[in-house]
One Martini backbone bead per residue (centre of mass of N, CA, C, O) as a GRO file, in nm:
protein
  395
    1MET     BB    1  -0.742  -4.919  -0.032
    2PRO     BB    2  -0.776  -4.607  -0.026
    3VAL     BB    3  -0.719  -4.340  -0.185
    4GLN     BB    4  -0.591  -4.072  -0.241
    5ALA     BB    5  -0.571  -3.781  -0.241
    6SER     BB    6  -0.522  -3.526  -0.541
    7ARG     BB    7  -0.321  -3.251  -0.668
    8ARG     BB    8  -0.529  -3.296  -0.931
    9PRO     BB    9  -0.752  -3.211  -1.129
   10PRO     BB   10  -1.023  -3.400  -1.174
   11SER     BB   11  -1.043  -3.366  -1.495
   12LEU     BB   12  -0.802  -3.627  -1.492
   13GLU     BB   13  -0.911  -3.779  -1.248
   14PRO     BB   14  -0.999  -4.159  -1.415
   15VAL     BB   15  -1.207  -4.368  -1.308
   16GLY     BB   16  -1.149  -4.623  -1.491
   17ALA     BB   17  -1.263  -4.649  -1.767
   18ALA     BB   18  -1.549  -4.443  -1.814
   19ALA     BB   19  -1.367  -4.194  -1.760
   20ARG     BB   20  -1.211  -4.142  -1.951
   21VAL     BB   21  -1.036  -3.871  -2.118
   22PRO     BB   22  -0.939  -3.789  -2.432
   23SER     BB   23  -0.809  -3.495  -2.357
   24GLN     BB   24  -0.558  -3.634  -2.187
   25PRO     BB   25  -0.257  -3.636  -2.097
   26ARG     BB   26   0.057  -3.708  -2.221
   27ARG     BB   27   0.333  -3.740  -2.184
   28GLY     BB   28   0.534  -3.464  -2.338
   29GLY     BB   29   0.207  -3.317  -2.428
   30LYS     BB   30   0.071  -3.590  -2.587
   31ARG     BB   31  -0.230  -3.673  -2.724
   32PRO     BB   32  -0.463  -3.906  -2.797
   33GLY     BB   33  -0.479  -3.768  -3.105
   34GLY     BB   34  -0.262  -3.628  -3.238
   35PRO     BB   35   0.037  -3.551  -3.418
   36ALA     BB   36   0.114  -3.864  -3.421
   37LYS     BB   37   0.106  -4.114  -3.469
   38LYS     BB   38  -0.100  -4.331  -3.568
   39ARG     BB   39  -0.330  -4.646  -3.489
   40ALA     BB   40  -0.478  -4.816  -3.621
   41ARG     BB   41  -0.739  -4.946  -3.599
   42ARG     BB   42  -0.925  -5.276  -3.453
   43LYS     BB   43  -1.108  -5.388  -3.473
   44ASP     BB   44  -1.421  -5.560  -3.295
   45PRO     BB   45  -1.389  -5.879  -3.195
   46LEU     BB   46  -1.584  -6.094  -3.073
   47TRP     BB   47  -1.314  -6.284  -2.966
   48ALA     BB   48  -1.131  -6.158  -2.717
   49ARG     BB   49  -0.848  -6.097  -2.584
   50LEU     BB   50  -0.738  -6.051  -2.232
   51THR     BB   51  -0.521  -5.889  -2.093
   52VAL     BB   52  -0.390  -5.861  -1.814
   53VAL     BB   53  -0.104  -5.643  -1.678
   54PHE     BB   54  -0.185  -5.583  -1.397
   55GLY     BB   55  -0.184  -5.805  -1.267
   56ALA     BB   56  -0.060  -5.935  -0.974
   57VAL     BB   57   0.139  -5.748  -1.102
   58LEU     BB   58  -0.021  -5.836  -1.305
   59MET     BB   59  -0.204  -6.079  -1.465
   60LEU     BB   60  -0.033  -6.185  -1.722
   61THR     BB   61  -0.270  -6.240  -1.969
   62SER     BB   62  -0.379  -6.454  -2.259
   63GLY     BB   63  -0.444  -6.656  -2.506
   64ILE     BB   64  -0.818  -6.557  -2.480
   65ALA     BB   65  -1.098  -6.644  -2.499
   66ILE     BB   66  -1.382  -6.412  -2.438
   67VAL     BB   67  -1.660  -6.272  -2.363
   68GLY     BB   68  -1.719  -6.108  -2.565
   69SER     BB   69  -1.609  -5.761  -2.583
   70LYS     BB   70  -1.570  -5.505  -2.548
   71ALA     BB   71  -1.746  -5.367  -2.300
   72LEU     BB   72  -1.680  -5.608  -2.172
   73ILE     BB   73  -1.429  -5.525  -2.075
   74ASP     BB   74  -1.554  -5.204  -2.010
   75GLN     BB   75  -1.675  -5.394  -1.677
   76ALA     BB   76  -1.418  -5.492  -1.558
   77THR     BB   77  -1.238  -5.260  -1.614
   78GLY     BB   78  -1.448  -5.036  -1.412
   79ASN     BB   79  -1.290  -5.079  -1.131
   80ILE     BB   80  -1.046  -4.949  -1.191
   81ALA     BB   81  -0.764  -4.716  -1.057
   82GLN     BB   82  -0.700  -4.376  -1.246
   83ARG     BB   83  -0.386  -4.228  -1.152
   84ASN     BB   84  -0.126  -4.031  -1.147
   85LEU     BB   85   0.200  -4.192  -1.144
   86LEU     BB   86   0.473  -4.015  -1.308
   87GLY     BB   87   0.416  -3.715  -1.389
   88ASP     BB   88   0.742  -3.658  -1.557
   89ALA     BB   89   0.877  -3.967  -1.595
   90GLY     BB   90   0.728  -4.002  -1.872
   91LYS     BB   91   0.727  -4.055  -2.187
   92SER     BB   92   0.819  -3.915  -2.461
   93ASP     BB   93   0.759  -3.842  -2.766
   94ALA     BB   94   1.081  -3.971  -2.888
   95GLU     BB   95   1.033  -4.261  -2.646
   96GLY     BB   96   0.688  -4.326  -2.731
   97GLY     BB   97   0.462  -4.144  -2.576
   98ALA     BB   98   0.202  -4.146  -2.769
   99ASN     BB   99   0.200  -4.486  -2.791
  100LEU     BB  100   0.219  -4.888  -2.836
  101GLU     BB  101   0.439  -4.939  -3.107
  102GLY     BB  102   0.652  -5.036  -2.886
  103PRO     BB  103   0.795  -5.014  -2.628
  104ILE     BB  104   0.691  -5.157  -2.276
  105ASP     BB  105   0.702  -5.054  -1.944
  106MET     BB  106   0.635  -5.051  -1.615
  107LEU     BB  107   0.549  -4.957  -1.310
  108LEU     BB  108   0.593  -5.134  -0.933
  109LEU     BB  109   0.413  -5.113  -0.676
  110GLY     BB  110   0.460  -5.266  -0.350
  111VAL     BB  111   0.238  -5.257  -0.015
  112ASP     BB  112   0.200  -5.241   0.260
  113ALA     BB  113  -0.129  -5.211   0.383
  114ARG     BB  114  -0.275  -5.061   0.621
  115GLU     BB  115  -0.551  -4.883   0.715
  116ARG     BB  116  -0.397  -4.814   1.009
  117TRP     BB  117  -0.248  -4.647   0.786
  118ALA     BB  118  -0.061  -4.389   0.675
  119ALA     BB  119   0.025  -4.235   0.386
  120ASP     BB  120   0.265  -4.140   0.460
  121ASP     BB  121   0.326  -4.435   0.593
  122VAL     BB  122   0.452  -4.609   0.293
  123ARG     BB  123   0.638  -4.777   0.169
  124ALA     BB  124   0.806  -5.011  -0.151
  125ASP     BB  125   0.862  -5.332  -0.116
  126SER     BB  126   0.891  -5.399  -0.405
  127ILE     BB  127   1.007  -5.312  -0.720
  128ILE     BB  128   0.866  -5.316  -1.040
  129VAL     BB  129   0.979  -5.319  -1.447
  130LEU     BB  130   0.769  -5.395  -1.673
  131HIS     BB  131   0.899  -5.551  -2.032
  132ILE     BB  132   0.780  -5.487  -2.390
  133PRO     BB  133   0.837  -5.554  -2.625
  134ALA     BB  134   0.861  -5.424  -2.974
  135SER     BB  135   0.655  -5.749  -3.048
  136HIS     BB  136   0.385  -5.811  -2.795
  137ASP     BB  137   0.571  -6.145  -2.713
  138GLN     BB  138   0.678  -6.023  -2.408
  139ALA     BB  139   0.805  -6.031  -2.064
  140TYR     BB  140   0.945  -5.874  -1.775
  141LEU     BB  141   1.102  -5.893  -1.399
  142ILE     BB  142   1.242  -5.632  -1.256
  143SER     BB  143   1.399  -5.600  -0.962
  144ILE     BB  144   1.445  -5.385  -0.732
  145PRO     BB  145   1.598  -5.308  -0.472
  146ARG     BB  146   1.495  -5.164  -0.181
  147ASP     BB  147   1.802  -5.038  -0.051
  148THR     BB  148   1.918  -4.893  -0.290
  149GLU     BB  149   2.113  -4.642  -0.323
  150ALA     BB  150   2.010  -4.302  -0.379
  151GLU     BB  151   1.888  -3.958  -0.559
  152ILE     BB  152   1.664  -3.803  -0.442
  153PRO     BB  153   1.441  -3.552  -0.542
  154GLY     BB  154   1.498  -3.342  -0.261
  155HIS     BB  155   1.682  -3.619  -0.063
  156GLY     BB  156   1.871  -3.682  -0.165
  157SER     BB  157   1.985  -3.970   0.016
  158ASP     BB  158   1.892  -4.298   0.000
  159LYS     BB  159   1.714  -4.489  -0.005
  160ILE     BB  160   1.452  -4.616  -0.238
  161ASN     BB  161   1.175  -4.675  -0.080
  162ALA     BB  162   1.141  -4.418   0.068
  163ALA     BB  163   1.019  -4.218  -0.246
  164PHE     BB  164   0.696  -4.328  -0.157
  165GLN     BB  165   0.715  -4.129   0.154
  166PHE     BB  166   0.794  -3.904   0.043
  167GLY     BB  167   0.571  -3.839  -0.210
  168ALA     BB  168   0.383  -3.852   0.049
  169GLN     BB  169   0.336  -3.576   0.133
  170ASN     BB  170   0.167  -3.326   0.189
  171GLY     BB  171  -0.108  -3.488   0.085
  172ALA     BB  172   0.012  -3.691  -0.204
  173GLY     BB  173   0.029  -3.946  -0.178
  174TRP     BB  174   0.053  -4.239  -0.388
  175GLU     BB  175   0.046  -4.013  -0.618
  176GLY     BB  176   0.326  -3.920  -0.546
  177GLY     BB  177   0.468  -4.204  -0.440
  178ALA     BB  178   0.529  -4.282  -0.745
  179GLN     BB  179   0.631  -4.000  -0.880
  180LEU     BB  180   0.903  -4.031  -0.724
  181MET     BB  181   1.007  -4.296  -0.786
  182ALA     BB  182   0.994  -4.273  -1.083
  183LYS     BB  183   1.208  -4.017  -1.106
  184THR     BB  184   1.411  -4.187  -0.926
  185ILE     BB  185   1.462  -4.434  -1.206
  186LYS     BB  186   1.555  -4.245  -1.385
  187LYS     BB  187   1.776  -4.099  -1.218
  188MET     BB  188   1.869  -4.427  -1.215
  189THR     BB  189   1.888  -4.564  -1.551
  190GLY     BB  190   1.769  -4.471  -1.749
  191VAL     BB  191   1.411  -4.491  -1.731
  192SER     BB  192   1.082  -4.480  -1.819
  193PHE     BB  193   0.773  -4.492  -1.905
  194ASP     BB  194   0.364  -4.575  -1.950
  195GLY     BB  195   0.326  -4.664  -1.690
  196ALA     BB  196   0.133  -4.793  -1.359
  197GLY     BB  197   0.123  -4.981  -1.012
  198ILE     BB  198  -0.070  -5.029  -0.736
  199ILE     BB  199  -0.013  -5.333  -0.525
  200ASN     BB  200  -0.154  -5.347  -0.280
  201PHE     BB  201  -0.113  -5.718  -0.104
  202GLY     BB  202  -0.435  -5.719   0.088
  203GLY     BB  203  -0.537  -5.689  -0.175
  204PHE     BB  204  -0.516  -5.982  -0.316
  205LYS     BB  205  -0.609  -6.194  -0.160
  206LYS     BB  206  -0.873  -6.118  -0.342
  207VAL     BB  207  -0.795  -6.266  -0.603
  208ILE     BB  208  -0.677  -6.555  -0.493
  209ASP     BB  209  -0.972  -6.599  -0.369
  210THR     BB  210  -1.067  -6.654  -0.669
  211LEU     BB  211  -0.894  -6.817  -0.803
  212GLY     BB  212  -0.873  -6.975  -0.521
  213SER     BB  213  -0.555  -7.033  -0.560
  214VAL     BB  214  -0.168  -7.146  -0.609
  215ARG     BB  215   0.148  -7.231  -0.709
  216ILE     BB  216   0.383  -7.271  -0.458
  217CYS     BB  217   0.759  -7.269  -0.494
  218VAL     BB  218   0.931  -7.399  -0.224
  219SER     BB  219   1.297  -7.357  -0.133
  220GLN     BB  220   1.265  -7.217   0.157
  221GLU     BB  221   1.249  -7.301   0.484
  222VAL     BB  222   1.042  -7.078   0.661
  223LYS     BB  223   0.958  -6.826   0.869
  224SER     BB  224   0.741  -6.644   0.987
  225HIS     BB  225   0.724  -6.277   1.058
  226HIS     BB  226   0.392  -6.201   1.069
  227MET     BB  227   0.237  -6.549   1.118
  228SER     BB  228   0.018  -6.718   1.287
  229TYR     BB  229  -0.116  -6.975   1.480
  230VAL     BB  230  -0.472  -7.000   1.637
  231ASP     BB  231  -0.644  -7.207   1.627
  232GLY     BB  232  -0.591  -7.334   1.309
  233LYS     BB  233  -0.508  -7.022   1.293
  234PRO     BB  234  -0.429  -6.740   1.072
  235MET     BB  235  -0.240  -6.453   1.159
  236TRP     BB  236  -0.128  -6.199   1.332
  237ASN     BB  237   0.093  -6.127   1.570
  238ALA     BB  238  -0.072  -5.919   1.699
  239ASP     BB  239  -0.357  -6.027   1.710
  240ALA     BB  240  -0.272  -6.296   1.838
  241LYS     BB  241  -0.179  -6.169   2.115
  242LYS     BB  242  -0.469  -6.055   2.196
  243THR     BB  243  -0.565  -6.326   2.305
  244GLY     BB  244  -0.397  -6.523   2.491
  245LYS     BB  245  -0.278  -6.774   2.329
  246LYS     BB  246  -0.151  -6.967   2.143
  247MET     BB  247   0.154  -6.977   1.969
  248THR     BB  248   0.224  -7.029   1.601
  249PRO     BB  249   0.379  -7.074   1.358
  250VAL     BB  250   0.486  -7.040   1.059
  251LEU     BB  251   0.631  -7.257   0.795
  252HIS     BB  252   0.706  -7.267   0.555
  253LYS     BB  253   0.732  -7.595   0.331
  254LYS     BB  254   0.964  -7.743   0.129
  255GLY     BB  255   0.748  -7.723  -0.133
  256CYS     BB  256   0.536  -7.818  -0.396
  257ARG     BB  257   0.188  -7.611  -0.396
  258GLU     BB  258  -0.150  -7.512  -0.298
  259MET     BB  259  -0.244  -7.198  -0.195
  260GLU     BB  260  -0.329  -6.963  -0.012
  261GLY     BB  261  -0.420  -6.711   0.027
  262TRP     BB  262  -0.215  -6.562   0.247
  263ALA     BB  263   0.010  -6.762   0.241
  264ALA     BB  264   0.140  -6.664   0.006
  265LEU     BB  265   0.150  -6.350   0.111
  266ASP     BB  266   0.380  -6.434   0.328
  267TYR     BB  267   0.542  -6.620   0.134
  268SER     BB  268   0.610  -6.325  -0.028
  269ARG     BB  269   0.759  -6.133   0.240
  270GLN     BB  270   0.956  -6.256   0.245
  271ARG     BB  271   1.355  -6.289   0.450
  272TYR     BB  272   1.381  -6.378   0.654
  273GLY     BB  273   1.589  -6.667   0.709
  274LEU     BB  274   1.673  -6.683   0.332
  275ASP     BB  275   1.975  -6.650   0.262
  276SER     BB  276   1.931  -6.340   0.063
  277GLY     BB  277   1.679  -6.205   0.118
  278ASP     BB  278   1.542  -6.002  -0.078
  279TYR     BB  279   1.659  -6.129  -0.199
  280ASP     BB  280   1.378  -6.366  -0.259
  281ARG     BB  281   1.164  -6.191  -0.221
  282GLN     BB  282   1.136  -6.102  -0.503
  283GLN     BB  283   1.129  -6.367  -0.677
  284ASN     BB  284   0.837  -6.451  -0.502
  285GLN     BB  285   0.698  -6.193  -0.582
  286GLN     BB  286   0.684  -6.327  -0.908
  287GLN     BB  287   0.647  -6.575  -0.885
  288LEU     BB  288   0.325  -6.496  -0.832
  289ILE     BB  289   0.248  -6.364  -1.069
  290LYS     BB  290   0.270  -6.604  -1.227
  291ALA     BB  291   0.106  -6.780  -1.103
  292MET     BB  292  -0.171  -6.576  -1.128
  293ALA     BB  293  -0.075  -6.624  -1.445
  294LYS     BB  294  -0.217  -6.931  -1.481
  295LYS     BB  295  -0.466  -6.936  -1.309
  296ALA     BB  296  -0.633  -6.742  -1.521
  297THR     BB  297  -0.578  -6.985  -1.794
  298GLU     BB  298  -0.779  -7.120  -1.544
  299ASN     BB  299  -1.123  -7.249  -1.529
  300GLY     BB  300  -1.259  -7.019  -1.728
  301MET     BB  301  -1.208  -6.706  -1.617
  302LEU     BB  302  -1.167  -6.582  -1.947
  303THR     BB  303  -1.473  -6.714  -2.063
  304ASN     BB  304  -1.661  -6.613  -1.733
  305PRO     BB  305  -1.754  -6.337  -1.709
  306VAL     BB  306  -1.852  -6.408  -1.345
  307LYS     BB  307  -1.535  -6.417  -1.302
  308LEU     BB  308  -1.413  -6.213  -1.425
  309ASN     BB  309  -1.586  -5.958  -1.259
  310GLY     BB  310  -1.475  -6.133  -1.013
  311LEU     BB  311  -1.127  -6.052  -1.069
  312MET     BB  312  -1.173  -5.720  -1.146
  313LYS     BB  313  -1.324  -5.645  -0.838
  314ALA     BB  314  -1.051  -5.794  -0.718
  315ALA     BB  315  -0.863  -5.549  -0.855
  316GLY     BB  316  -0.946  -5.305  -0.767
  317ASN     BB  317  -0.886  -5.379  -0.468
  318ALA     BB  318  -0.569  -5.372  -0.553
  319LEU     BB  319  -0.556  -5.068  -0.768
  320VAL     BB  320  -0.355  -4.898  -0.951
  321LEU     BB  321  -0.329  -4.665  -1.240
  322ASP     BB  322  -0.148  -4.616  -1.478
  323THR     BB  323  -0.213  -4.525  -1.885
  324GLY     BB  324  -0.089  -4.288  -2.002
  325GLY     BB  325  -0.345  -4.165  -2.159
  326VAL     BB  326  -0.419  -4.467  -2.232
  327PRO     BB  327  -0.642  -4.660  -2.263
  328MET     BB  328  -0.726  -4.976  -2.142
  329ILE     BB  329  -0.798  -5.119  -2.366
  330ASP     BB  330  -0.558  -5.087  -2.595
  331MET     BB  331  -0.352  -5.219  -2.420
  332ILE     BB  332  -0.452  -5.474  -2.376
  333PHE     BB  333  -0.459  -5.530  -2.704
  334THR     BB  334  -0.209  -5.500  -2.745
  335MET     BB  335  -0.114  -5.688  -2.482
  336ARG     BB  336  -0.200  -5.998  -2.599
  337GLY     BB  337   0.031  -6.178  -2.693
  338VAL     BB  338   0.036  -6.245  -2.384
  339THR     BB  339   0.160  -6.520  -2.147
  340GLY     BB  340   0.257  -6.613  -1.868
  341ASN     BB  341   0.479  -6.793  -2.025
  342ASP     BB  342   0.611  -6.507  -2.126
  343LEU     BB  343   0.733  -6.476  -1.869
  344THR     BB  344   1.016  -6.305  -1.724
  345MET     BB  345   1.263  -6.329  -1.445
  346LEU     BB  346   1.475  -6.118  -1.324
  347ARG     BB  347   1.819  -6.075  -1.192
  348THR     BB  348   1.939  -5.846  -0.955
  349ASN     BB  349   2.314  -5.861  -0.868
  350GLY     BB  350   2.256  -6.186  -0.932
  351GLY     BB  351   2.102  -6.237  -0.616
  352THR     BB  352   2.275  -6.004  -0.441
  353PHE     BB  353   2.452  -5.871  -0.303
  354HIS     BB  354   2.625  -5.502  -0.363
  355ALA     BB  355   2.828  -5.281  -0.287
  356ASN     BB  356   2.893  -5.012  -0.278
  357ALA     BB  357   3.243  -4.876  -0.306
  358ALA     BB  358   3.270  -4.828   0.001
  359GLY     BB  359   3.108  -5.071   0.114
  360THR     BB  360   2.828  -5.004   0.267
  361LYS     BB  361   2.585  -4.998   0.026
  362GLU     BB  362   2.348  -5.062  -0.186
  363ALA     BB  363   2.421  -5.148  -0.551
  364LEU     BB  364   2.410  -5.171  -0.851
  365SER     BB  365   2.521  -5.339  -1.082
  366PRO     BB  366   2.658  -5.326  -1.373
  367GLN     BB  367   2.514  -5.568  -1.473
  368SER     BB  368   2.256  -5.396  -1.381
  369MET     BB  369   2.345  -5.116  -1.585
  370GLU     BB  370   2.301  -5.277  -1.824
  371MET     BB  371   2.039  -5.371  -1.858
  372PHE     BB  372   1.862  -5.092  -1.825
  373GLN     BB  373   1.965  -4.993  -2.100
  374ALA     BB  374   1.861  -5.202  -2.252
  375ILE     BB  375   1.583  -5.170  -2.206
  376LYS     BB  376   1.569  -4.876  -2.289
  377ASN     BB  377   1.691  -5.005  -2.595
  378ASP     BB  378   1.555  -5.264  -2.712
  379LYS     BB  379   1.767  -5.570  -2.531
  380LEU     BB  380   1.726  -5.767  -2.358
  381ALA     BB  381   1.705  -6.055  -2.516
  382GLU     BB  382   2.034  -5.995  -2.571
  383PHE     BB  383   2.126  -5.990  -2.277
  384VAL     BB  384   1.971  -6.246  -2.191
  385TYR     BB  385   2.152  -6.447  -2.349
  386ALA     BB  386   2.472  -6.296  -2.234
  387ASN     BB  387   2.302  -6.315  -1.913
  388PRO     BB  388   2.205  -6.589  -1.784
  389ASP     BB  389   2.268  -6.520  -1.431
  390VAL     BB  390   1.935  -6.333  -1.446
  391LEU     BB  391   1.798  -6.548  -1.416
  392SER     BB  392   1.600  -6.682  -1.234
  393THR     BB  393   1.528  -6.980  -1.015
  394ARG     BB  394   1.237  -6.988  -1.057
  395LYS     BB  395   0.964  -7.127  -1.159
   0.00000   0.00000   0.00000
C-alpha cells in the first residue's frame, strides 16, 4: 500500500537504503557522526550475517551467512521505504539516541489496511515494542492491548489504537499516525524509541508466500470472522457474498501445521471466539513473527541472493521503517547476533483483561508498568526471571 504524503521536507525523507542522507537529523538534535561518541567502524566482512530486524514485524533473523557484502545488503534492502515515524518520541542523546551501543527499542505497528480505505481511517490494531538489550544477543516482543485507555496528546482519553487514526488526520498520513502513537506510548510508559516500523498485514501475505509457508500451532479452534471458502477458494466475506454462492466459514483447527500466507494472516487476525480475545490474538501475532523469523533461516533463504532479494522485495511492499537517522546497514550489523530462536514473547496484564481503577475501561496492570520500566532501564531479563508469568504460552 502506498505510503502517505509526509509533512517533512523531501530532503529528510529517504526512501530505501540507497537514499540515506548523512546529514539527516537524529532525534534529540544529534546527527550521525556528530558530537556523540562514535562506534568503531566495522570492516566489511566477506561473508556478512544479515539481521532482518524488522521483517515480519520484522523477521528477526541472524546468525546466517549470506553471499556477498554490504553492497548486496544495500541492494536487498533498497526498496524498503524509510520515513520519520517517531517525531519527538525518539530517544534523546542522554538516553543513548545518538548511537547503537546501548539497548535498542523499536515500536512496531501493524495496520490492517485495504487500498479502498482512506489513510486517516486506519487504526493500529497491533502495537508491539521490540526491546534488544545492550548485549545485542536477545530480543523481546511486548504487545500493548489495542483497547488500553491512554491519554492521547491533543485528543484526550481514548483507546490507544485511536492514536494512529488521530495522528493520520489532516493529511499527515501514516507518518503522522505513527508519530502520535509513539508520543502516546512514551507518555504512558516512559519508553522512547530508537526506531519504528509500520507493517501492513495485507502486504505480509506476500512475505509469507515468498517464504513458502510458516509453521503455526493453533492453541484454540476458532472460526474466522473475516474469511470464508467459496468453491474451495478462501475469500474475504465481503467478496464472497458478492458471488451469491454457498459460503463455508474458514475454520482454524487446533494443532500445529504449515500455513500458507492467507491462512497464517487470517488466524493471526482472529480475536472473536478466543478465550482471552485480543490477548490471545496478541500472542498469535507474536507467534507469527517468530515463525517467519525461523522460516527465513531455512532452505538457504538468506544464503541465496535471488531468494533474499525476493524476500526483501516482498517485505518492502509491506513495511515502512524509521531507523532514527542510523543507516539501515548499521542497524543490521549491530543486531547480527540475534537469531529467531532468541526472540522471547512477553504478555502484558498476564494475558487477560485488566480493568482500570473505576473498573470500566482497560488499563495496564502495575506489573506491566514495571515491565515497561524494566525496558526503559534495560533490566528486562531480570524482570522476566522474577516474573515468569509474563512469558507467552505460545510455542
